[in-house]
mmCIF file of C-alpha atoms and ligand atoms in Angstrom:
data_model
loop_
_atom_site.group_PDB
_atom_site.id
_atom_site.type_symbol
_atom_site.label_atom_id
_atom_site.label_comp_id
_atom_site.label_asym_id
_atom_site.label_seq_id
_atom_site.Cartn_x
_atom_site.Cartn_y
_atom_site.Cartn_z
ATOM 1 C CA UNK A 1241 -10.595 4.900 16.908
ATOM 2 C CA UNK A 1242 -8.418 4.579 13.600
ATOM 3 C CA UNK A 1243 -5.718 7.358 13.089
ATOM 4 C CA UNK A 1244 -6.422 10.241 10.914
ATOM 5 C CA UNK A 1245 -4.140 9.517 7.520
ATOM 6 C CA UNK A 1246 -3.605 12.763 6.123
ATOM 7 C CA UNK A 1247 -2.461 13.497 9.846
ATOM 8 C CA UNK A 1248 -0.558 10.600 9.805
ATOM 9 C CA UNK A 1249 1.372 11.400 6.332
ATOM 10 C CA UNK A 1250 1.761 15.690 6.951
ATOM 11 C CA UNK A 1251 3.519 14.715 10.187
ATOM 12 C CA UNK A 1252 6.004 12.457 7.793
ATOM 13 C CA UNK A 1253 5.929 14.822 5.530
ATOM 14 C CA UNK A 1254 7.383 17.595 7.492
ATOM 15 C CA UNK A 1255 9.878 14.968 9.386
ATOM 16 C CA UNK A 1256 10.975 13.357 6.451
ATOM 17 C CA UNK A 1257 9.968 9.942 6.866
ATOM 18 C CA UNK A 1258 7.374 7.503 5.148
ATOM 19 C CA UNK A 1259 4.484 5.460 7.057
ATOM 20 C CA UNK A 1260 4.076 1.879 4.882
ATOM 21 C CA UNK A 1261 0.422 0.884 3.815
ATOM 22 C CA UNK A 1262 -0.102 -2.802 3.763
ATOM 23 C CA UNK A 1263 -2.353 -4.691 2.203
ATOM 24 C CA UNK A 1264 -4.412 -7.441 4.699
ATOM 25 C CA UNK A 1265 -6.461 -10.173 3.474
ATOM 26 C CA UNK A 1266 -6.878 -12.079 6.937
ATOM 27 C CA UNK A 1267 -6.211 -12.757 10.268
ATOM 28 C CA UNK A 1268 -2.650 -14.048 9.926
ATOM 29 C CA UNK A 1269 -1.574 -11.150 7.368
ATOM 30 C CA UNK A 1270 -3.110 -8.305 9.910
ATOM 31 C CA UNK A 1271 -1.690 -9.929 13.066
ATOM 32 C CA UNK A 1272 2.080 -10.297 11.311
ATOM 33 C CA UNK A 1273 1.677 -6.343 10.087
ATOM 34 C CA UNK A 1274 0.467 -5.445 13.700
ATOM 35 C CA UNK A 1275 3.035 -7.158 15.715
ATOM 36 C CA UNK A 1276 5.529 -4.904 13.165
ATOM 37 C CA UNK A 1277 4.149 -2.035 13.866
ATOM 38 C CA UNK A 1278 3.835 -2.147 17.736
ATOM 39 C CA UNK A 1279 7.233 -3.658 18.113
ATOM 40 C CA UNK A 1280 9.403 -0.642 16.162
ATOM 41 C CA UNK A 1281 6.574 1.779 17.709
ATOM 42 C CA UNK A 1282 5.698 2.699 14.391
ATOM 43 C CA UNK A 1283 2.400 4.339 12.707
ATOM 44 C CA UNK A 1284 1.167 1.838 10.334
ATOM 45 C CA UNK A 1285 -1.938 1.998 7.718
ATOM 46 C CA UNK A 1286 -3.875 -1.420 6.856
ATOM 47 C CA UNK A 1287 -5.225 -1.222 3.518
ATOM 48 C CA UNK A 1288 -8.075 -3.654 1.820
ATOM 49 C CA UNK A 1289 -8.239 -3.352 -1.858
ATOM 50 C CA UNK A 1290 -11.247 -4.407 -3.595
ATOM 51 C CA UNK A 1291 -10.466 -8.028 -3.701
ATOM 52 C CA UNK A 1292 -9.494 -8.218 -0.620
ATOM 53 C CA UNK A 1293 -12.806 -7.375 0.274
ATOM 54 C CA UNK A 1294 -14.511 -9.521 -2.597
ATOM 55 C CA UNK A 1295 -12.522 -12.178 -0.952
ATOM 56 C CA UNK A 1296 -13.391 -11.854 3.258
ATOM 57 C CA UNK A 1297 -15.960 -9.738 2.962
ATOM 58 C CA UNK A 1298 -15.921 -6.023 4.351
ATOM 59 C CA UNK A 1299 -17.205 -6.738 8.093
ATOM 60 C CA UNK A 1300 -14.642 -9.461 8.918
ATOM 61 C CA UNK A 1301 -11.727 -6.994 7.516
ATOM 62 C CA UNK A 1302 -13.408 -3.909 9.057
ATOM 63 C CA UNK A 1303 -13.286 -5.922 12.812
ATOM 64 C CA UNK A 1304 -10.080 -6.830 12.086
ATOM 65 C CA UNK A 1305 -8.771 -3.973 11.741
ATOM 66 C CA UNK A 1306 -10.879 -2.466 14.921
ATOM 67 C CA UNK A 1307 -9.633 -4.682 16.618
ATOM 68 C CA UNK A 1308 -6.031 -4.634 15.611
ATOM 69 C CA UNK A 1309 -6.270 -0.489 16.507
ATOM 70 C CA UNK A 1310 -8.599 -1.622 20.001
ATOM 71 C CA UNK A 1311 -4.715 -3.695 21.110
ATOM 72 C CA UNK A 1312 -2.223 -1.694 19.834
ATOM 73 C CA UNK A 1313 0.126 1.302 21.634
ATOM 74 C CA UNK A 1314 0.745 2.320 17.761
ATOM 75 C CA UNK A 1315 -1.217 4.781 15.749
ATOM 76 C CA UNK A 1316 -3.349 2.657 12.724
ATOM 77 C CA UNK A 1317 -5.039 4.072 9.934
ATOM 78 C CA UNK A 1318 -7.699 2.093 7.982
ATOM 79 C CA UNK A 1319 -7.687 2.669 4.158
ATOM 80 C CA UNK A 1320 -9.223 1.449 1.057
ATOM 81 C CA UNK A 1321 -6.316 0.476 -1.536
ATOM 82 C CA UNK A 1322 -7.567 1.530 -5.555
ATOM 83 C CA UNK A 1323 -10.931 2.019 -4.884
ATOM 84 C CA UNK A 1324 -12.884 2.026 -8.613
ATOM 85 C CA UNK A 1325 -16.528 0.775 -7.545
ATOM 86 C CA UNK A 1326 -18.099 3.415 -6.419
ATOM 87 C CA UNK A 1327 -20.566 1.478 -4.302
ATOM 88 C CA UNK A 1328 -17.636 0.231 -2.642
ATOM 89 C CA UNK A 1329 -15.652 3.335 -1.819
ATOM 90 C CA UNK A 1330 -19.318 5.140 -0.183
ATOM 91 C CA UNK A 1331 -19.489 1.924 1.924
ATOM 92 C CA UNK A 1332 -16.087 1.990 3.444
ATOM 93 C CA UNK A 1333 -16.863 6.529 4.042
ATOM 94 C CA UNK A 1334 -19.711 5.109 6.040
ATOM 95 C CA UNK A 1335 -18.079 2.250 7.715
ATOM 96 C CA UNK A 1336 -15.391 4.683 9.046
ATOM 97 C CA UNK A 1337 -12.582 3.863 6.852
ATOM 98 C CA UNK A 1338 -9.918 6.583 7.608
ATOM 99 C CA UNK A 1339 -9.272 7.240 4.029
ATOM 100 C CA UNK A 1340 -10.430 5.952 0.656
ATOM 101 C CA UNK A 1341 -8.221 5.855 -2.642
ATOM 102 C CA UNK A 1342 -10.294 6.110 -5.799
ATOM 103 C CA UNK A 1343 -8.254 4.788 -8.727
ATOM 104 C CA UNK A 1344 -9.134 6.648 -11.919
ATOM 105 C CA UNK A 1345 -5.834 6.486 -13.640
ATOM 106 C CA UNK A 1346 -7.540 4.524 -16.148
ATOM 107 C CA UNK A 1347 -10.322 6.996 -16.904
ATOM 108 C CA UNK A 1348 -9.275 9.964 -19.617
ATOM 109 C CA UNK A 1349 -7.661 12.833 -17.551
ATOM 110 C CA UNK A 1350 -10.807 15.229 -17.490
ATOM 111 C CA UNK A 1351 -13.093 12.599 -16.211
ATOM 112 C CA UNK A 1352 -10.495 11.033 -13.570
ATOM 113 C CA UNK A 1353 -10.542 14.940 -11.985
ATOM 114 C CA UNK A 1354 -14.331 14.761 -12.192
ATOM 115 C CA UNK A 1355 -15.056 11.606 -10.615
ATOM 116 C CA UNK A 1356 -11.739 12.084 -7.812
ATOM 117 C CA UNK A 1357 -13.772 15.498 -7.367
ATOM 118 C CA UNK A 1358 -17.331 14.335 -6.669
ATOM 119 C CA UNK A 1359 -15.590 11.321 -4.281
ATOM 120 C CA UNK A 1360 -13.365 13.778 -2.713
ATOM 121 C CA UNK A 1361 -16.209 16.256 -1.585
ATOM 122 C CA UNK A 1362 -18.163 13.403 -0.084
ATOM 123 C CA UNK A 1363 -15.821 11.944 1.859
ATOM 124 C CA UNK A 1364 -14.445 15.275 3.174
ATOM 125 C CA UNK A 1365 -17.854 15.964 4.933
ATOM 126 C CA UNK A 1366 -17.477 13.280 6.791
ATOM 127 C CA UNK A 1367 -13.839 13.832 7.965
ATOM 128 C CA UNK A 1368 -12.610 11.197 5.700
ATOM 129 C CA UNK A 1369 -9.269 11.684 3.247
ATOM 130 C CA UNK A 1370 -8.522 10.709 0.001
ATOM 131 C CA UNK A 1371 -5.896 9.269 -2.402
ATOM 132 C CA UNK A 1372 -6.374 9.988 -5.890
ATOM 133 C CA UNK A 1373 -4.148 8.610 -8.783
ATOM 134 C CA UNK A 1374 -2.883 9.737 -12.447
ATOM 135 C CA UNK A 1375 -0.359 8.445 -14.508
ATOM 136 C CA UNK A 1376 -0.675 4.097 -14.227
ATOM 137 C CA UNK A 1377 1.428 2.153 -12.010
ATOM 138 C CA UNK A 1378 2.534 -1.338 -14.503
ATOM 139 C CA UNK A 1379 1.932 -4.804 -13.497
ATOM 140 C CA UNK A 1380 -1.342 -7.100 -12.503
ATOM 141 C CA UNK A 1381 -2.981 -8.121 -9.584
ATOM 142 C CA UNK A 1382 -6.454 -9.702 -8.736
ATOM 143 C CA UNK A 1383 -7.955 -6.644 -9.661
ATOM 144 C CA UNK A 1384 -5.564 -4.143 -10.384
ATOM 145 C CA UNK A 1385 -3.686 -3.820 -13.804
ATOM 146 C CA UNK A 1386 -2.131 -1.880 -16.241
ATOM 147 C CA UNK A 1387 -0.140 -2.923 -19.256
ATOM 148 C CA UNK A 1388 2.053 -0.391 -19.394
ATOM 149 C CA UNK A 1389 3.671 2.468 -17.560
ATOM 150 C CA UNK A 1390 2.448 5.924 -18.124
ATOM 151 C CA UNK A 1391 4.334 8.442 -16.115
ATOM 152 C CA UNK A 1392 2.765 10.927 -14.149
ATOM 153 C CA UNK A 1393 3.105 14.303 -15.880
ATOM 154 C CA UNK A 1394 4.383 16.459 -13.574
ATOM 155 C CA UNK A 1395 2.186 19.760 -14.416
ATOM 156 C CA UNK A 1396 -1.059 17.627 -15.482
ATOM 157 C CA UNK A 1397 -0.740 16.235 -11.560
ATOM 158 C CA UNK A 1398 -0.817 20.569 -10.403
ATOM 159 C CA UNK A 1399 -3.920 20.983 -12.549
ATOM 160 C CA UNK A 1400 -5.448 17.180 -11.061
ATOM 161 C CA UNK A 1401 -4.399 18.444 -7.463
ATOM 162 C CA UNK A 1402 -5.914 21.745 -7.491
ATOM 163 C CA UNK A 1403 -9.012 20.653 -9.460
ATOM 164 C CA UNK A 1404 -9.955 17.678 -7.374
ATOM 165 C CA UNK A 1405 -9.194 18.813 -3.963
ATOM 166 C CA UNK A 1406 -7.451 15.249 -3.217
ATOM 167 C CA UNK A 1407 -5.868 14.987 -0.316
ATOM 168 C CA UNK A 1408 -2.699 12.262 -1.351
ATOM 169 C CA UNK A 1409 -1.301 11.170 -4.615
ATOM 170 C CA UNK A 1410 -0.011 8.608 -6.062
ATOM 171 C CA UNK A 1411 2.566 9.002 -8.949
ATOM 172 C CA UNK A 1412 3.702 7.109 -11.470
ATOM 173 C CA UNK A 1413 7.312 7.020 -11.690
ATOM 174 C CA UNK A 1414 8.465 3.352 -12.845
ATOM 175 C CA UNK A 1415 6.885 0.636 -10.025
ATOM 176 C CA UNK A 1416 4.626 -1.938 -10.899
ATOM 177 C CA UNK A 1417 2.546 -3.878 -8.913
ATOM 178 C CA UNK A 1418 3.435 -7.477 -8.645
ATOM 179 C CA UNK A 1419 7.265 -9.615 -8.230
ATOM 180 C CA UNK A 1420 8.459 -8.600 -11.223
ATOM 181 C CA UNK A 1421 9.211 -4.815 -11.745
ATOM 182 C CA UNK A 1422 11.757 -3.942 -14.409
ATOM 183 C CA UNK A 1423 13.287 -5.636 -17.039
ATOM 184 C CA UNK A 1424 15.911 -3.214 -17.384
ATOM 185 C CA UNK A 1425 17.655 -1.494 -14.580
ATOM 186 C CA UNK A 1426 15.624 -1.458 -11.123
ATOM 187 C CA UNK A 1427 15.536 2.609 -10.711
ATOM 188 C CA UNK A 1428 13.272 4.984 -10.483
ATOM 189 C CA UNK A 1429 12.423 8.120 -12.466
ATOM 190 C CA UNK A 1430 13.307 10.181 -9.630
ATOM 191 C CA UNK A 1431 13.985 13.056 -11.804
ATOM 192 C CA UNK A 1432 9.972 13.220 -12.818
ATOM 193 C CA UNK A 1433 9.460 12.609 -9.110
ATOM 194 C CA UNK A 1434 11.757 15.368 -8.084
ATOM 195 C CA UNK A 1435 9.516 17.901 -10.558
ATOM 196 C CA UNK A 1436 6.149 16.488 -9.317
ATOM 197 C CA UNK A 1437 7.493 17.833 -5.711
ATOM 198 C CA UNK A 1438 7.823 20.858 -7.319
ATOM 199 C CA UNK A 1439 4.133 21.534 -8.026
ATOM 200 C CA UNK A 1440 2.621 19.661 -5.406
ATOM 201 C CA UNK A 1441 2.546 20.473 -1.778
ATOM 202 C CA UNK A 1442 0.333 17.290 -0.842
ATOM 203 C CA UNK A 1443 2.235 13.950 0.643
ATOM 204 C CA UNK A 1444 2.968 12.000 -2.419
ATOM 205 C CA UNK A 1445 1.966 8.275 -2.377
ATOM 206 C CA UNK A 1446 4.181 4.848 -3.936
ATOM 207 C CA UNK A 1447 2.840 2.294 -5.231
ATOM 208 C CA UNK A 1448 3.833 -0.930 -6.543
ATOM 209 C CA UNK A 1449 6.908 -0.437 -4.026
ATOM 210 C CA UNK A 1450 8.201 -4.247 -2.710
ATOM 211 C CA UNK A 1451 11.245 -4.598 -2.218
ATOM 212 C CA UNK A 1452 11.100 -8.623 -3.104
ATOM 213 C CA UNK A 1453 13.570 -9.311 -0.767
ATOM 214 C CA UNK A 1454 15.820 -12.212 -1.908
ATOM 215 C CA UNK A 1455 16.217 -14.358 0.952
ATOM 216 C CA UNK A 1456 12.005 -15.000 0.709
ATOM 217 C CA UNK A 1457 12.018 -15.637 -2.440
ATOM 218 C CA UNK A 1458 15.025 -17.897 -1.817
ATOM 219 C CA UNK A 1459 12.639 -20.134 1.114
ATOM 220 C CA UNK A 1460 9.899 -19.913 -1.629
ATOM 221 C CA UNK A 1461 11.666 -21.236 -4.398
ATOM 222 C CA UNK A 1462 13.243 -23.834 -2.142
ATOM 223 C CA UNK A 1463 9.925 -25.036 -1.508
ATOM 224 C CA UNK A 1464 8.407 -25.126 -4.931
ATOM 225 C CA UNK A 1465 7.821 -21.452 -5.728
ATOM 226 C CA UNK A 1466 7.946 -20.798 -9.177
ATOM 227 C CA UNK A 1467 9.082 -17.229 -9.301
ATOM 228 C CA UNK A 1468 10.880 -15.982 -12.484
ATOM 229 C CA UNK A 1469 12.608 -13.086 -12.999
ATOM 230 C CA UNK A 1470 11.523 -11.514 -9.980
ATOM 231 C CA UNK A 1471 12.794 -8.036 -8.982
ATOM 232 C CA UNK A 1472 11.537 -5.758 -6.273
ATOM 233 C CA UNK A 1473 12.487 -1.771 -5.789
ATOM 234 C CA UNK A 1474 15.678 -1.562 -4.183
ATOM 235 C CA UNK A 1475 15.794 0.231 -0.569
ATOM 236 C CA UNK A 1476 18.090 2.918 -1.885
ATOM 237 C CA UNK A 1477 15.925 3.893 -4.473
ATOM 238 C CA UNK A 1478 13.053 3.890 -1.683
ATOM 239 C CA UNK A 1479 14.923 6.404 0.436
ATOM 240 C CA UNK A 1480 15.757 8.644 -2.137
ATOM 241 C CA UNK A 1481 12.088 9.159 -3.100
ATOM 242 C CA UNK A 1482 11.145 9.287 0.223
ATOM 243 C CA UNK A 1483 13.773 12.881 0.212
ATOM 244 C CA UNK A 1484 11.827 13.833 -2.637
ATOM 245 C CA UNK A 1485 8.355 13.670 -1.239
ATOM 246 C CA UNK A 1486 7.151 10.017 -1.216
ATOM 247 C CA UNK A 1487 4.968 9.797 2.322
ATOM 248 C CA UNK A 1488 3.207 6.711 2.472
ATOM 249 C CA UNK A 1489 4.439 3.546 0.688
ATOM 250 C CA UNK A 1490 2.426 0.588 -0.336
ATOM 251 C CA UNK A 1491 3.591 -3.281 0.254
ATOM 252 C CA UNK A 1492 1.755 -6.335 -0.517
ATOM 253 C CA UNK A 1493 3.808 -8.622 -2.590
ATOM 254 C CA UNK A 1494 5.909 -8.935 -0.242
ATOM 255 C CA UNK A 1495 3.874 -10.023 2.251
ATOM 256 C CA UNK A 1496 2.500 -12.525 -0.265
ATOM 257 C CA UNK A 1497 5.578 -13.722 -0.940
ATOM 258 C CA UNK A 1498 6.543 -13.943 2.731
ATOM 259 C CA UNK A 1499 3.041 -15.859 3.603
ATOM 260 C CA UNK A 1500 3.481 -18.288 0.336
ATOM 261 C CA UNK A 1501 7.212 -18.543 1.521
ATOM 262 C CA UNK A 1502 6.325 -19.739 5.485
ATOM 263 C CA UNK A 1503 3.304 -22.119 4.175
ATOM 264 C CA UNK A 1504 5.512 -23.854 1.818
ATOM 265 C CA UNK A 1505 8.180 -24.329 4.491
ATOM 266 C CA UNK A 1506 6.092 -25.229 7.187
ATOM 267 C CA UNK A 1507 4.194 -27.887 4.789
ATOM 268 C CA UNK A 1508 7.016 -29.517 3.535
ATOM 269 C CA UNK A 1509 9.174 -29.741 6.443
ATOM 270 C CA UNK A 1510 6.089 -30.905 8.138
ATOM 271 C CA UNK A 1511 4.193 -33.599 6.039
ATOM 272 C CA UNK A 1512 2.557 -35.186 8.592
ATOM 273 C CA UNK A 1513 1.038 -31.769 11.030
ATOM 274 C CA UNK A 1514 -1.848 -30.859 9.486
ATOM 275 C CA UNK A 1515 -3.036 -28.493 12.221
ATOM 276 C CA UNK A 1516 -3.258 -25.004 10.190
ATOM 277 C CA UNK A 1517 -1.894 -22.960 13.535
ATOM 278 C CA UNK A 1518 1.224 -25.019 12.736
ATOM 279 C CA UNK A 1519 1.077 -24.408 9.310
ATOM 280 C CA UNK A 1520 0.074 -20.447 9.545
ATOM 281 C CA UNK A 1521 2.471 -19.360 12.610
ATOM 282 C CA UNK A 1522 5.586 -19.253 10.440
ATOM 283 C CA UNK A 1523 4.152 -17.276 8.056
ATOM 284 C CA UNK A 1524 2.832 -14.719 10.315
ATOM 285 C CA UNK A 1525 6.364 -14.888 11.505
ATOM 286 C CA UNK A 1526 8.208 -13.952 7.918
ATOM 287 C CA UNK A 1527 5.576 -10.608 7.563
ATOM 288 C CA UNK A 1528 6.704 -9.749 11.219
ATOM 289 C CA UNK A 1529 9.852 -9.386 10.133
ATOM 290 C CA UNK A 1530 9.801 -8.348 6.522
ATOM 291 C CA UNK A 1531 7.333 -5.603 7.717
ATOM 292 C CA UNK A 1532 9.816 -4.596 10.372
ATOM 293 C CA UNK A 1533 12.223 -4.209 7.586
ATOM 294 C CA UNK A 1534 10.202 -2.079 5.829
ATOM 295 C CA UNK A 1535 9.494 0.483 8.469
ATOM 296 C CA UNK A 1536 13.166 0.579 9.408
ATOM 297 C CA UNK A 1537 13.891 1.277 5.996
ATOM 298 C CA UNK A 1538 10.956 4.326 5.490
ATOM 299 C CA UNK A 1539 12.009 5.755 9.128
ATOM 300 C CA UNK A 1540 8.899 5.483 10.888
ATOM 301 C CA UNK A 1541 10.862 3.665 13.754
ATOM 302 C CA UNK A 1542 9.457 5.057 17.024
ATOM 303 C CA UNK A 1543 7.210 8.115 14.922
ATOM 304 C CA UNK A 1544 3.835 6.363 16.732
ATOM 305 C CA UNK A 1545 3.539 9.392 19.428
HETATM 306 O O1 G3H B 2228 -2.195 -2.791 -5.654
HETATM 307 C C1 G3H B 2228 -2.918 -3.738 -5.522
HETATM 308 C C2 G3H B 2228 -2.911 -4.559 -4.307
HETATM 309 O O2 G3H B 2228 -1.729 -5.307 -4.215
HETATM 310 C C3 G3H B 2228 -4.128 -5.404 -4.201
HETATM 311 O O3 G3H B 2228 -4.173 -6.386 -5.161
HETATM 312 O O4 G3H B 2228 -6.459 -6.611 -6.144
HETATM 313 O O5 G3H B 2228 -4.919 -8.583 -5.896
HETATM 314 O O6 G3H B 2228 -5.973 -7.549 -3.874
HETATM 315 P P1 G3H B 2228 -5.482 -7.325 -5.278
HETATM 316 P P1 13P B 2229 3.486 -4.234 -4.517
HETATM 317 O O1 13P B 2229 2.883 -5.163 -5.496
HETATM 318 O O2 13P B 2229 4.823 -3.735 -4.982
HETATM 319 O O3 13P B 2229 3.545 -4.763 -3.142
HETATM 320 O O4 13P B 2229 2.541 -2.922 -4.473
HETATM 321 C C1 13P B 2229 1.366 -2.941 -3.711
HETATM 322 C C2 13P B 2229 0.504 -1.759 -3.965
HETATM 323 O O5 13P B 2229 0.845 -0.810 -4.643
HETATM 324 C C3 13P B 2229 -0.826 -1.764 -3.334
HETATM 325 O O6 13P B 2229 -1.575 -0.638 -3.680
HETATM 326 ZN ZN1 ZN B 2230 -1.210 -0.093 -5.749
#
């Protein structure tokens, strides 16, 4: 019932498009992606990273998501978003996850191809892709950090590809996870990117990839946000790696930062509602439309037949 990723991201690959991968934590955050997706008639993938699932718990995401696919015209893949536990990433294979990403961009190069390997052959018998990662994306979530930026090497990623069989990866070439992305110039290193496309045939994945739009963090801030120095990636720079290979995109800050952004409004424009429908809607509202802005910018507009 969810859509096959890897067909998903060779169809944008060949087109020359990107689908976006969003990270859900609830109702609300699924619902706002959702309504996105079906009204551009885009593909869509909804992603639950560990802590996602530490925090709801895998059923409730898992039926969210069903049911989210059960209502929509659009085509949704299901994903798990830097998988390291391997417990974890064999429950979401059997659950029926479309695709699984195991994160080993920490481990030393040799064992991040053996693990990616083992994970890849397992999930491949039953039908299941997956997203593999080297080089480290910067910045700090719940669960995922890294303290710096080490950029993926473009024939090291050939050797990882061929090795581990994976079917998507994601690069390293500047992002970081997080509000607050460069301290110098927001770019990217396209010029690694454009050699990784070189070597590699497989769709090539972005992380860390907000754009941080301004005019949320302008409602946030108006309502108490505290939000310094925040930068996101700037669209440009988003379409030109998407010409160089980039097929599947992943946004969650700024759906954080349009949730935190709608609460705070609705809260404090509100004192005296306390009804958390009231409070909620909004929000849901602001990831409608910063998700819509997202797809319109990666060109998955109408792509969902
Ligand atoms: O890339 C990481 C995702 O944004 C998930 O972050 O571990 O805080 O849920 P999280
Ligand atoms: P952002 O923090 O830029 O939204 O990146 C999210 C991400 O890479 C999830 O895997
Ligand atoms: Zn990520």
């Amino acid at each position: 019932m969810f859509a096959n990723t890897k067909t998903l991201l060779q169809k944008a690959q060949k087109q020359g498009y990107a689908i976006g991968h969003f990270n859900i934590n609830n109702m609300e955050i699924v619902q706002g992606v959702i309504n996105a997706a079906n009204q551009t008639n885009s593909p869509i993938i909804l992603a639950v990273s560990e802590g996602a699932i530490e925090y709801a718990g895998l059923n409730y995401l898992l039926n969210l998501a069903q049911t989210a696919a059960k209502n929509s015209k659009v085509p949704i893949a299901f994903h798990l978003d830097h998988g390291k536990d391997l417990n974890i990433i064999k429950k979401c294979i059997n659950a029926g996850f479309s695709s699984v990403m195991f994160d080993g961009s920490h481990l030393p190069f040799e064992q991040n191809i053996k693990i990616t390997k083992q994970i890849v052959q397992h999930a491949h018998k039953r039908g299941i892709s997956v997203e593999a990662e080297i080089g480290t994306i910067g910045g700090a979530e719940d669960k995922v950090s890294s303290r710096k930026i080490i950029y993926t090497d473009p024939k090291q990623a050939k050797e990882f590809v061929q090795k581990t069989g994976c079917d998507f990866l994601a690069v390293a070439i500047g992002t970081s996870h997080g509000p607050n992305k460069f301290e110098g110039p927001a770019k990217l290193r396209l010029d690694i990117l454009q050699e990784i496309q070189k070597q590699i045939k497989i769709p090539l994945v972005l992380h860390g990839a907000s754009g941080v739009p301004n005019n949320l963090v302008t409602i946030a801030k108006k309502y108490g946000a505290t939000l310094p120095k925040v930068v996101g990636v700037p669209n440009d720079q988003i379409k030109k790696a998407i010409k160089l290979g980039i097929c599947k995109i992943n946004t969650d800050t700024d759906l954080r930062l349009a949730f935190d952004a709608g609460v705070r409004k609705s809260i404090q424009t509100h004192p005296s509602d306390i009804d958390p429908r009231h409070i909620l809607a909004p929000a849901r509202d602001l990831i409608t439309q910063v998700v819509t802005e997202r797809i319109t910018t990666f060109g998955s507009k109408n792509k969902a037949k």
